[in-house]
Amino acid sequence: MSIPNSDLSHNGNIRHVDALCSVAEIEEIDFSKLLDRPSFLNMERKRSFDERSLSELSVALSPRHSSRNADYSSRFFDHPEYVFSPSRTSFIGTPRSLTGFEPHPMVAEAWETLRRSLVFFRGQPVGTIAATDTSEEKLNYDQVFVRDFVPSGLAFLMNGEPEIVKNFILKTLRLQSWEKKIDRFHLGEGVMPASFKVLHDPVRNSETLIADFGESAIGRVAPVDSGFWWIILLRAYTKSTGDSSLAELPECQKGMRLILSLCLSEGFDTFPTLLCADGCCMIDRRMGVYGYPIEIQALFFMALRCALLLLKQDDEGKEFVERIVKRLHALSYHMRSYFWLDFKQLNDIYRYKTEEYSHTAVNKFNVIPDSLPDWVFDFMPTRGGYFVGNISPARMDFRWFCLGNCMAILSSLATPEQSMAIMDLIESRWEELAGEMPLKVCYPAIESHEWRIVTGCDPKNTRWSYHNGGSWPVLLWLLTAACIKTGRPQIARRAIELAESRLLKDNWPEYYDGKLGRYVGKQARKFQTWSVAGYLVAKMMLEDPSHLGMIALEEDRQMKPVMKRSNSWTC
């Protein structure tokens, strides 16, 4: 006897329709209490990694064992029959979803598009290509990018299909071990690839993985963020499945340690933040983010916290745990103190003294008040704040960057008060940051002479286009996760409704142009995979907020700094 789709959970078990809640009831949910709610996979659950504070690090990681059937791969991943199947999801083709929402018609289309992007290696799915747009030159859009796959991986995890993510994690780990040489220079052993592709040899009937560590990228910059995203996704897999056996594999433990060795190495820097070149992250072209970009610092912080939960308590693991704990304390204090900007802090900077010497200086980076841009005074609301884009000697980049601020909320780099202030700012500046297509990758755009200097006259990063103030639908999932964590789901719902009005009919563009995000990007690929996956992840999180637990961390009270300013500054 067949069971109606409306009575099926993620793992195929029967659930009761009377457990559904109404839209009105959803608004009353305390979303923060759902972070550690178990997902729908039929797993044995033990104490969550995330319930430990830094003071409990002596407790060994508790083992978890997966109870998934051994024939999962053969049933679901036989290539090329691996296609869209509504019966295997919680809401696609279902009259009512878990929370009582009617599924939007474009959800099924999104799943079909996502599945068309799957890449197979020797019969197993190992990732998704960047875009399936056949109307444009492929360039590197036919490759699997580590950062691009993250929303795809989260979508599959939320849909009860963890094997794809497991395959991706293991294949990229294998690529990390390759010799990485550009011209005559060797990269660090722990560098993760920016992307890879599967090369088919029809003559020999064989397949080979080809990786790009930056030697083929525009500007030839190695990706700093790939390793961080890899650790974050490994933790998401572990949290979603309840199975720690993948993370505990010797090769996974070694992979994490190699990444950590790179970013925790000692040098000449006097700051706990990570020094990076332009083009090392999502903003992969020259955009003036060299130095200490907020995106990298927030991902660095998140990856350190995830690694803390995943590292085994053996001799090598304990050594890294000690280094991570020290770095997290210093990094959280530095970021919360110096990168944070609100109305009061802006007014303080406006009245800064300069050329201060000694440890008592307030203006520690010697930021000249005359360098404050005019736009920031109008942009900053009375209530609200954000982490600025960058800080280095005599330089403060006041631009607002979406990914860094949302990740600061999800990782709890931002305090609860700062998290709420970021959401207040997004609400107050909705027209500027969301407009007609959420969400601005950064605000505002660089124009005129400054654009020529900062971008090197980059024709792709003209004002309000691409990474220079363009609107990126993939950021929906980060915004939605931040909204749920801060108890503001209405903001996410508003953003998703905007996206649903255009994304499908515009064929899932990579980005939008214009001050309000009104125009499809002039060089945007259609059927961009992470635009599709970002939408699906946002929808699934809004439908079932417990999914947030795999990509968000609660604040560790041990890391809360005492905010103090020097007495040397006077009004």
Coordinates of C-alpha atoms in Angstrom, one line a residue:
M1 CA 0.0 0.0 0.0
S2 CA 1.4 3.4 -1.0
I3 CA 1.7 6.2 1.6
P4 CA 0.7 9.7 0.6
N5 CA 3.7 12.0 0.2
S6 CA 2.2 14.4 2.7
D7 CA 2.7 11.8 5.4
L8 CA 6.4 11.1 4.7
S9 CA 9.3 12.5 6.6
H10 CA 12.9 12.9 5.2
N11 CA 13.8 9.3 5.9
G12 CA 10.5 7.8 4.6
N13 CA 8.9 7.2 8.0
I14 CA 5.2 8.0 8.5
R15 CA 4.6 11.3 10.4
H16 CA 1.3 12.7 11.7
V17 CA -0.4 15.4 9.7
D18 CA -1.7 16.9 13.0
A19 CA 1.9 17.8 13.9
L20 CA 1.9 20.5 11.3
C21 CA 1.7 24.1 12.5
S22 CA 0.2 27.1 10.8
V23 CA 1.9 30.2 9.4
A24 CA 0.8 32.2 12.4
E25 CA 2.3 29.6 14.8
I26 CA 5.6 29.7 13.0
E27 CA 6.0 33.4 13.9
E28 CA 5.9 32.4 17.6
I29 CA 8.7 29.9 17.5
D30 CA 11.9 30.6 19.4
F31 CA 14.2 29.7 16.6
S32 CA 17.3 29.7 18.8
K33 CA 16.0 26.7 20.7
L34 CA 15.9 24.7 17.5
L35 CA 19.6 24.7 16.8
D36 CA 20.3 21.3 18.4
R37 CA 17.0 19.7 17.4
P38 CA 17.7 16.4 15.7
S39 CA 17.4 16.3 11.9
F40 CA 15.1 13.7 10.2
L41 CA 17.8 11.2 9.4
N42 CA 17.2 8.0 11.3
M43 CA 20.4 8.2 13.3
E44 CA 21.4 7.3 16.8
R45 CA 22.0 10.7 18.5
K46 CA 24.5 11.4 21.2
R47 CA 25.6 14.6 22.8
S48 CA 26.1 17.3 20.2
F49 CA 29.6 18.5 19.5
D50 CA 28.3 22.0 19.8
E51 CA 27.1 21.7 23.4
R52 CA 30.7 21.9 24.7
S53 CA 32.3 25.1 25.8
L54 CA 36.1 25.8 25.6
S55 CA 36.4 24.7 29.2
E56 CA 35.2 21.2 28.4
L57 CA 37.9 20.4 25.8
S58 CA 39.4 17.6 27.8
V59 CA 36.3 15.5 27.2
A60 CA 36.9 13.1 24.3
L61 CA 34.7 13.2 21.3
S62 CA 31.8 10.7 21.7
P63 CA 31.5 8.2 18.8
R64 CA 28.4 8.2 16.7
H65 CA 27.5 5.4 14.3
S66 CA 25.3 5.8 11.2
S67 CA 22.4 3.4 10.8
R68 CA 21.8 4.1 7.2
N69 CA 21.3 1.1 5.0
A70 CA 24.4 -0.2 3.3
D71 CA 22.7 -0.2 -0.1
Y72 CA 22.0 3.5 -0.1
S73 CA 24.4 4.3 -2.8
S74 CA 23.2 1.5 -5.1
R75 CA 19.6 2.5 -4.7
F76 CA 20.0 6.3 -5.2
F77 CA 23.2 7.1 -6.9
D78 CA 23.4 4.8 -10.0
H79 CA 24.6 6.9 -12.8
P80 CA 22.9 8.1 -15.1
E81 CA 19.6 7.3 -13.4
Y82 CA 20.2 9.7 -10.6
V83 CA 17.4 12.1 -11.3
F84 CA 14.9 14.3 -9.5
S85 CA 12.5 12.2 -7.4
P86 CA 9.7 14.1 -5.5
S87 CA 9.0 11.1 -3.2
R88 CA 12.4 11.4 -1.6
T89 CA 11.9 14.9 -0.3
S90 CA 10.0 16.5 2.5
F91 CA 8.0 19.0 0.4
I92 CA 8.5 18.6 -3.3
G93 CA 5.3 17.4 -4.9
T94 CA 3.7 17.4 -1.4
P95 CA 0.4 19.2 -0.7
R96 CA 1.7 20.6 2.6
S97 CA 5.2 21.0 3.9
L98 CA 6.4 20.3 7.4
T99 CA 5.5 23.8 8.6
G100 CA 2.2 24.1 6.7
F101 CA 3.6 26.2 3.9
E102 CA 2.4 25.4 0.4
P103 CA 5.5 24.5 -1.7
H104 CA 6.3 27.2 -4.2
P105 CA 6.0 25.9 -7.9
M106 CA 9.7 26.8 -8.6
V107 CA 11.0 24.5 -5.9
A108 CA 10.6 21.4 -8.1
E109 CA 12.2 23.3 -11.0
A110 CA 15.1 24.2 -8.7
W111 CA 15.7 20.6 -7.7
E112 CA 15.7 19.4 -11.3
T113 CA 18.2 22.2 -12.2
L114 CA 20.4 21.3 -9.2
R115 CA 20.4 17.6 -10.2
R116 CA 21.4 18.4 -13.8
S117 CA 24.5 20.1 -12.4
L118 CA 25.8 16.9 -10.7
V119 CA 29.3 15.7 -11.7
F120 CA 30.1 12.0 -11.6
F121 CA 33.5 10.4 -11.1
R122 CA 33.7 6.7 -11.7
G123 CA 29.9 6.3 -11.2
Q124 CA 29.7 8.3 -8.0
P125 CA 28.4 12.0 -7.7
V126 CA 31.3 14.1 -6.4
G127 CA 29.9 17.7 -6.7
T128 CA 28.0 20.1 -8.8
I129 CA 29.4 22.3 -11.6
A130 CA 29.2 26.1 -11.3
A131 CA 26.7 26.6 -14.0
T132 CA 24.8 24.6 -16.6
D133 CA 24.4 27.5 -19.0
T134 CA 25.1 26.3 -22.6
S135 CA 24.6 29.7 -24.2
E136 CA 28.0 31.1 -23.0
E137 CA 31.6 30.0 -23.2
K138 CA 32.3 27.5 -20.5
L139 CA 35.6 28.9 -19.2
N140 CA 35.8 27.4 -15.7
Y141 CA 32.0 27.3 -15.1
D142 CA 32.0 23.6 -15.9
Q143 CA 34.2 22.9 -12.9
V144 CA 33.3 22.0 -9.3
F145 CA 34.2 24.9 -7.0
V146 CA 34.7 24.2 -3.3
R147 CA 33.0 27.4 -2.2
D148 CA 30.2 27.0 -4.8
F149 CA 29.4 23.4 -3.7
V150 CA 28.7 24.4 -0.1
P151 CA 25.1 25.5 -0.7
S152 CA 24.6 22.4 -2.9
G153 CA 26.0 20.2 -0.2
L154 CA 23.8 21.7 2.4
A155 CA 20.7 21.3 0.2
F156 CA 21.5 17.6 -0.3
L157 CA 22.2 17.1 3.5
M158 CA 18.8 18.8 4.3
N159 CA 17.2 16.5 1.8
G160 CA 18.5 13.4 3.4
E161 CA 21.2 12.7 0.8
P162 CA 24.6 12.8 2.6
E163 CA 26.5 10.5 0.3
I164 CA 27.1 13.2 -2.3
V165 CA 28.7 15.4 0.4
K166 CA 30.8 12.6 1.7
N167 CA 32.1 11.8 -1.8
F168 CA 32.9 15.5 -2.3
I169 CA 34.8 15.8 1.0
L170 CA 36.9 12.7 0.3
K171 CA 37.7 13.7 -3.3
T172 CA 38.8 17.2 -2.4
L173 CA 40.8 15.8 0.5
R174 CA 42.6 13.6 -2.0
L175 CA 43.4 16.6 -4.2
Q176 CA 44.8 18.5 -1.2
S177 CA 47.6 15.9 -1.0
W178 CA 48.8 16.6 -4.5
E179 CA 51.9 18.5 -5.2
K180 CA 50.9 22.2 -5.7
K181 CA 53.4 24.0 -7.9
I182 CA 52.9 27.3 -9.8
D183 CA 55.8 28.1 -12.1
R184 CA 58.8 27.2 -9.9
F185 CA 57.1 27.9 -6.6
H186 CA 55.5 25.3 -4.3
L187 CA 52.3 26.2 -2.4
G188 CA 51.7 25.2 1.2
E189 CA 50.9 21.5 1.8
G190 CA 47.4 22.3 3.3
V191 CA 46.0 24.4 0.5
M192 CA 42.7 23.1 -0.8
P193 CA 41.9 23.5 -4.5
A194 CA 39.7 26.3 -5.7
S195 CA 38.0 23.9 -8.1
F196 CA 38.3 20.6 -9.9
K197 CA 36.9 18.9 -13.0
V198 CA 36.5 15.4 -14.2
L199 CA 38.5 14.7 -17.4
H200 CA 37.0 11.9 -19.5
D201 CA 39.3 9.9 -21.8
P202 CA 37.0 8.1 -24.3
V203 CA 39.9 6.2 -25.9
R204 CA 41.2 4.7 -22.7
N205 CA 37.7 4.7 -21.2
S206 CA 39.1 6.4 -18.0
E207 CA 38.4 9.4 -15.8
T208 CA 40.9 11.7 -14.1
L209 CA 40.5 14.5 -11.7
I210 CA 42.1 17.8 -12.6
A211 CA 42.5 20.4 -9.8
D212 CA 43.1 24.2 -9.9
F213 CA 44.9 25.6 -6.9
G214 CA 45.1 29.1 -8.4
E215 CA 47.5 28.5 -11.2
S216 CA 44.7 28.9 -13.7
A217 CA 42.6 31.5 -11.9
I218 CA 42.3 35.1 -12.9
G219 CA 45.1 36.9 -11.1
R220 CA 46.7 33.5 -10.2
V221 CA 45.6 33.8 -6.5
A222 CA 45.3 30.7 -4.3
P223 CA 41.9 30.4 -2.6
V224 CA 42.2 31.0 1.2
D225 CA 38.6 30.3 1.8
S226 CA 38.4 26.8 0.3
G227 CA 40.0 25.1 3.3
F228 CA 37.7 26.9 5.6
W229 CA 34.6 26.0 3.7
W230 CA 35.8 22.4 3.6
I231 CA 36.0 22.2 7.4
I232 CA 32.6 23.9 7.8
L233 CA 31.0 21.4 5.4
L234 CA 32.6 18.5 7.2
R235 CA 31.1 19.7 10.4
A236 CA 27.7 20.2 8.7
Y237 CA 27.9 16.6 7.4
T238 CA 28.7 15.3 10.9
K239 CA 26.0 17.4 12.5
S240 CA 23.4 16.4 10.0
T241 CA 24.0 12.7 9.9
G242 CA 25.1 12.2 13.6
D243 CA 28.0 10.1 12.1
S244 CA 31.4 11.2 13.2
S245 CA 33.3 8.3 11.5
L246 CA 34.1 10.4 8.4
A247 CA 35.6 13.3 10.4
E248 CA 37.5 10.7 12.5
L249 CA 39.2 9.1 9.5
P250 CA 43.0 9.6 9.8
E251 CA 43.1 11.4 6.4
C252 CA 40.3 13.8 7.4
Q253 CA 42.1 14.6 10.7
K254 CA 45.4 15.1 8.8
G255 CA 43.6 17.3 6.2
M256 CA 42.2 19.6 9.0
R257 CA 45.6 19.8 10.7
L258 CA 47.3 20.8 7.4
I259 CA 44.8 23.6 6.9
L260 CA 45.2 24.8 10.4
S261 CA 49.0 24.7 10.2
L262 CA 48.8 27.2 7.3
C263 CA 46.5 29.7 9.0
L264 CA 47.9 29.3 12.6
S265 CA 51.5 29.7 11.7
E266 CA 53.5 32.3 13.5
G267 CA 55.1 35.2 11.6
F268 CA 55.6 39.0 11.7
D269 CA 51.9 39.9 12.0
T270 CA 50.9 41.7 15.2
F271 CA 47.2 41.0 14.7
P272 CA 45.3 37.7 15.3
T273 CA 43.5 38.2 11.9
L274 CA 44.6 36.5 8.8
L275 CA 46.6 38.5 6.2
C276 CA 45.3 37.9 2.7
A277 CA 45.7 39.0 -0.9
D278 CA 43.0 40.4 -3.2
G279 CA 41.0 37.7 -5.0
C280 CA 41.4 35.0 -2.3
C281 CA 37.7 34.4 -1.6
M282 CA 34.2 34.8 -3.2
I283 CA 35.4 38.3 -4.3
D284 CA 38.0 36.7 -6.6
R285 CA 39.1 39.7 -8.5
R286 CA 40.9 42.9 -7.4
M287 CA 38.4 44.8 -5.3
G288 CA 40.5 46.4 -2.6
V289 CA 39.9 43.6 0.0
Y290 CA 43.7 42.9 0.4
G291 CA 44.8 42.9 4.0
Y292 CA 42.3 41.6 6.6
P293 CA 38.9 41.2 4.7
I294 CA 35.9 40.5 6.9
E295 CA 34.8 37.5 4.8
I296 CA 38.1 35.6 5.5
Q297 CA 38.1 36.6 9.2
A298 CA 34.6 35.3 9.7
L299 CA 35.2 32.1 7.8
F300 CA 38.5 31.7 9.7
F301 CA 36.7 32.1 13.0
M302 CA 33.9 29.6 11.9
A303 CA 36.4 27.0 10.7
L304 CA 38.5 27.2 13.9
R305 CA 35.4 26.6 16.0
C306 CA 34.3 23.7 13.7
A307 CA 37.8 22.2 13.9
L308 CA 37.7 22.4 17.6
L309 CA 34.6 20.2 17.6
L310 CA 36.0 17.7 15.0
L311 CA 39.6 17.2 16.0
K312 CA 40.3 14.0 17.9
Q313 CA 41.8 14.2 21.4
D314 CA 45.0 12.5 20.5
D315 CA 48.5 14.0 20.9
E316 CA 48.4 15.8 17.6
G317 CA 44.8 16.9 18.1
K318 CA 45.4 18.3 21.5
E319 CA 48.3 20.4 20.3
F320 CA 46.1 22.1 17.7
V321 CA 43.2 22.5 20.2
E322 CA 45.4 24.5 22.4
R323 CA 46.5 26.7 19.5
I324 CA 42.9 27.2 18.3
V325 CA 41.7 28.2 21.8
K326 CA 44.3 30.9 22.1
R327 CA 43.7 32.2 18.6
L328 CA 39.9 32.2 19.1
H329 CA 40.1 34.3 22.2
A330 CA 42.4 36.8 20.6
L331 CA 40.5 36.9 17.3
S332 CA 37.1 37.4 18.9
Y333 CA 38.3 40.3 21.0
H334 CA 40.1 41.9 18.0
M335 CA 37.1 41.6 15.7
R336 CA 34.5 42.6 18.2
S337 CA 36.5 45.6 19.3
Y338 CA 38.1 47.0 16.2
F339 CA 36.0 45.8 13.2
W340 CA 32.7 46.7 14.8
L341 CA 31.0 49.9 13.7
D342 CA 27.8 51.5 15.0
F343 CA 26.5 55.0 15.5
K344 CA 28.5 55.6 18.7
Q345 CA 31.7 54.1 17.3
L346 CA 31.4 56.1 14.1
N347 CA 31.0 59.3 16.1
D348 CA 34.1 58.3 18.1
I349 CA 36.2 57.8 14.9
Y350 CA 34.9 61.1 13.6
R351 CA 36.6 62.7 16.7
Y352 CA 39.7 60.6 16.7
K353 CA 43.1 62.1 17.5
T354 CA 46.0 60.9 15.3
E355 CA 49.7 60.1 15.7
E356 CA 49.0 58.5 19.1
Y357 CA 52.0 56.6 20.4
S358 CA 52.3 53.8 23.0
H359 CA 49.9 51.1 24.2
T360 CA 47.5 53.6 25.6
A361 CA 46.5 54.9 22.1
V362 CA 42.8 54.7 21.3
N363 CA 43.2 55.2 17.5
K364 CA 45.4 52.1 17.4
F365 CA 45.4 51.9 13.6
N366 CA 46.0 55.6 13.1
V367 CA 42.8 56.1 11.0
I368 CA 42.6 59.7 9.8
P369 CA 39.1 61.1 10.5
D370 CA 39.2 62.9 7.2
S371 CA 39.3 59.5 5.4
L372 CA 35.7 58.8 6.5
P373 CA 33.6 58.5 3.4
D374 CA 30.5 60.8 3.1
W375 CA 28.1 57.9 2.4
V376 CA 28.8 56.2 5.7
F377 CA 27.2 59.0 7.8
D378 CA 23.9 58.6 5.9
F379 CA 24.1 54.8 5.8
M380 CA 24.6 54.3 9.5
P381 CA 21.2 54.1 11.3
T382 CA 20.8 55.3 14.9
R383 CA 20.1 51.7 15.8
G384 CA 22.2 49.1 14.1
G385 CA 25.7 48.3 13.2
Y386 CA 28.0 46.0 11.2
F387 CA 31.5 44.6 10.9
V388 CA 33.5 46.8 8.4
G389 CA 35.2 45.3 5.4
N390 CA 38.8 45.7 6.4
I391 CA 41.2 47.3 8.9
S392 CA 44.9 47.9 8.6
P393 CA 47.4 50.7 9.4
A394 CA 45.9 54.1 8.4
R395 CA 43.1 52.3 6.5
M396 CA 39.5 51.4 7.4
D397 CA 37.3 50.0 4.6
F398 CA 33.8 51.1 5.7
R399 CA 32.0 49.0 3.1
W400 CA 29.3 46.6 4.2
F401 CA 30.0 43.0 3.1
C402 CA 27.1 40.5 3.2
L403 CA 28.9 37.2 3.5
G404 CA 31.3 38.3 6.3
N405 CA 28.5 39.8 8.4
C406 CA 26.1 36.9 8.0
M407 CA 28.9 34.4 8.8
A408 CA 29.8 36.5 11.9
I409 CA 26.3 35.9 13.1
L410 CA 26.3 32.1 12.3
S411 CA 29.7 31.5 13.9
S412 CA 28.9 33.7 16.9
L413 CA 31.8 35.9 16.1
A414 CA 29.2 38.6 16.6
T415 CA 27.9 38.9 20.1
P416 CA 24.1 38.5 20.5
E417 CA 23.8 42.3 20.7
Q418 CA 25.9 42.8 17.6
S419 CA 23.9 40.1 15.7
M420 CA 20.7 41.9 16.4
A421 CA 22.3 45.2 15.4
I422 CA 23.4 43.7 12.0
M423 CA 19.8 42.6 11.4
D424 CA 18.5 46.1 12.5
L425 CA 20.8 47.6 9.9
I426 CA 19.6 45.3 7.1
E427 CA 16.0 46.2 7.9
S428 CA 16.8 49.9 8.1
R429 CA 18.7 49.8 4.8
W430 CA 16.6 47.4 2.9
E431 CA 16.4 49.4 -0.3
E432 CA 20.2 49.7 -0.4
L433 CA 21.0 46.1 0.5
A434 CA 18.1 44.1 -0.9
G435 CA 16.4 46.4 -3.4
E436 CA 14.6 44.3 -6.0
M437 CA 16.8 41.3 -5.8
P438 CA 18.6 40.2 -2.6
L439 CA 21.4 40.6 -1.8
K440 CA 24.2 43.1 -2.3
V441 CA 27.6 41.3 -2.0
C442 CA 28.9 44.7 -0.8
Y443 CA 27.7 48.2 -0.4
P444 CA 28.3 50.8 -1.8
A445 CA 29.8 50.4 -5.2
I446 CA 33.2 51.9 -6.0
E447 CA 32.9 54.5 -8.8
S448 CA 34.9 56.9 -11.0
H449 CA 38.5 57.6 -10.2
E450 CA 38.4 55.4 -7.1
W451 CA 37.1 52.5 -9.2
R452 CA 40.1 52.9 -11.6
I453 CA 42.6 52.8 -8.8
V454 CA 41.1 50.1 -6.6
T455 CA 40.0 47.6 -9.3
G456 CA 42.6 48.4 -11.9
C457 CA 39.9 49.5 -14.4
D458 CA 38.3 46.0 -14.2
P459 CA 35.6 46.0 -16.9
K460 CA 33.6 43.3 -15.1
N461 CA 33.6 45.1 -11.7
T462 CA 32.1 48.4 -13.0
R463 CA 29.8 50.2 -10.5
W464 CA 26.8 48.2 -9.3
S465 CA 27.9 45.1 -11.2
Y466 CA 29.4 41.7 -10.3
H467 CA 31.4 42.1 -7.1
N468 CA 31.2 45.8 -7.1
G469 CA 27.8 46.3 -5.6
G470 CA 26.1 43.5 -7.6
S471 CA 23.2 41.5 -6.2
W472 CA 23.8 37.7 -5.6
P473 CA 20.9 35.3 -5.1
V474 CA 23.2 32.7 -3.5
L475 CA 23.4 35.0 -0.4
L476 CA 19.8 34.2 0.3
W477 CA 20.8 31.1 2.3
L478 CA 23.2 33.0 4.5
L479 CA 20.7 35.8 5.1
T480 CA 18.0 33.2 5.9
A481 CA 20.2 31.4 8.4
A482 CA 21.2 34.6 10.1
C483 CA 17.5 35.7 10.3
I484 CA 16.4 32.4 11.9
K485 CA 19.3 32.5 14.4
T486 CA 18.3 36.0 15.5
G487 CA 14.6 35.2 15.5
R488 CA 13.8 37.4 12.5
P489 CA 12.3 35.0 10.0
Q490 CA 10.1 37.7 8.5
I491 CA 13.2 39.3 7.0
A492 CA 14.1 36.1 5.2
R493 CA 10.6 35.5 4.0
R494 CA 10.5 39.0 2.5
A495 CA 13.9 38.4 0.7
I496 CA 12.8 34.9 -0.6
E497 CA 9.5 36.3 -2.0
L498 CA 11.5 39.0 -3.9
A499 CA 13.7 36.3 -5.3
E500 CA 10.8 34.1 -6.3
S501 CA 9.3 36.9 -8.3
R502 CA 12.2 36.8 -10.8
L503 CA 14.7 34.0 -10.3
L504 CA 12.9 31.2 -12.3
K505 CA 11.8 33.4 -15.2
D506 CA 15.3 34.9 -15.4
N507 CA 16.7 31.3 -15.6
W508 CA 18.6 31.5 -12.3
P509 CA 21.3 34.1 -13.1
E510 CA 24.6 34.3 -11.3
Y511 CA 24.1 37.9 -10.3
Y512 CA 22.1 41.1 -10.9
D513 CA 23.3 44.6 -11.8
G514 CA 22.1 48.0 -10.9
K515 CA 21.6 50.0 -7.7
L516 CA 18.5 48.1 -6.9
G517 CA 19.5 44.8 -8.5
R518 CA 17.0 45.3 -11.3
Y519 CA 18.9 44.0 -14.3
V520 CA 20.3 40.5 -15.0
G521 CA 24.1 40.9 -14.8
K522 CA 25.8 41.9 -18.0
Q523 CA 28.1 38.9 -17.9
A524 CA 26.0 36.7 -15.6
R525 CA 25.8 33.0 -16.4
K526 CA 22.3 31.5 -16.5
F527 CA 21.4 28.4 -14.5
Q528 CA 24.0 29.2 -12.0
T529 CA 24.1 26.3 -9.6
W530 CA 24.7 28.1 -6.3
S531 CA 21.8 30.5 -7.1
V532 CA 19.6 27.5 -7.3
A533 CA 21.0 25.8 -4.3
G534 CA 21.0 29.0 -2.2
Y535 CA 17.3 29.3 -2.8
L536 CA 16.6 25.7 -1.9
V537 CA 18.6 25.9 1.3
A538 CA 16.8 29.1 2.3
K539 CA 13.4 27.5 1.6
M540 CA 14.2 24.3 3.5
M541 CA 15.6 26.3 6.5
L542 CA 12.5 28.4 6.7
E543 CA 10.3 25.3 6.4
D544 CA 12.3 23.4 9.1
P545 CA 14.4 25.7 11.3
S546 CA 16.2 22.8 12.9
H547 CA 18.3 22.6 9.8
L548 CA 20.1 25.7 11.1
G549 CA 21.9 23.5 13.6
M550 CA 24.3 22.1 10.9
I551 CA 25.5 25.6 9.9
A552 CA 25.3 27.7 13.1
L553 CA 27.1 27.7 16.4
E554 CA 25.9 29.2 19.6
E555 CA 28.1 31.7 21.5
D556 CA 30.7 30.3 23.8
R557 CA 30.6 32.3 27.0
Q558 CA 34.3 31.7 27.6
M559 CA 35.1 33.9 24.6
K560 CA 33.1 36.9 25.6
P561 CA 35.6 39.8 25.9
V562 CA 35.3 42.7 28.3
M563 CA 35.1 45.8 26.0
K564 CA 37.4 48.5 27.3
R565 CA 38.7 51.6 25.7
S566 CA 41.8 53.5 26.8
N567 CA 41.4 56.6 29.0
S568 CA 43.8 58.5 26.8
W569 CA 41.1 59.7 24.5
T570 CA 39.1 62.7 25.6
C571 CA 36.0 64.4 24.2

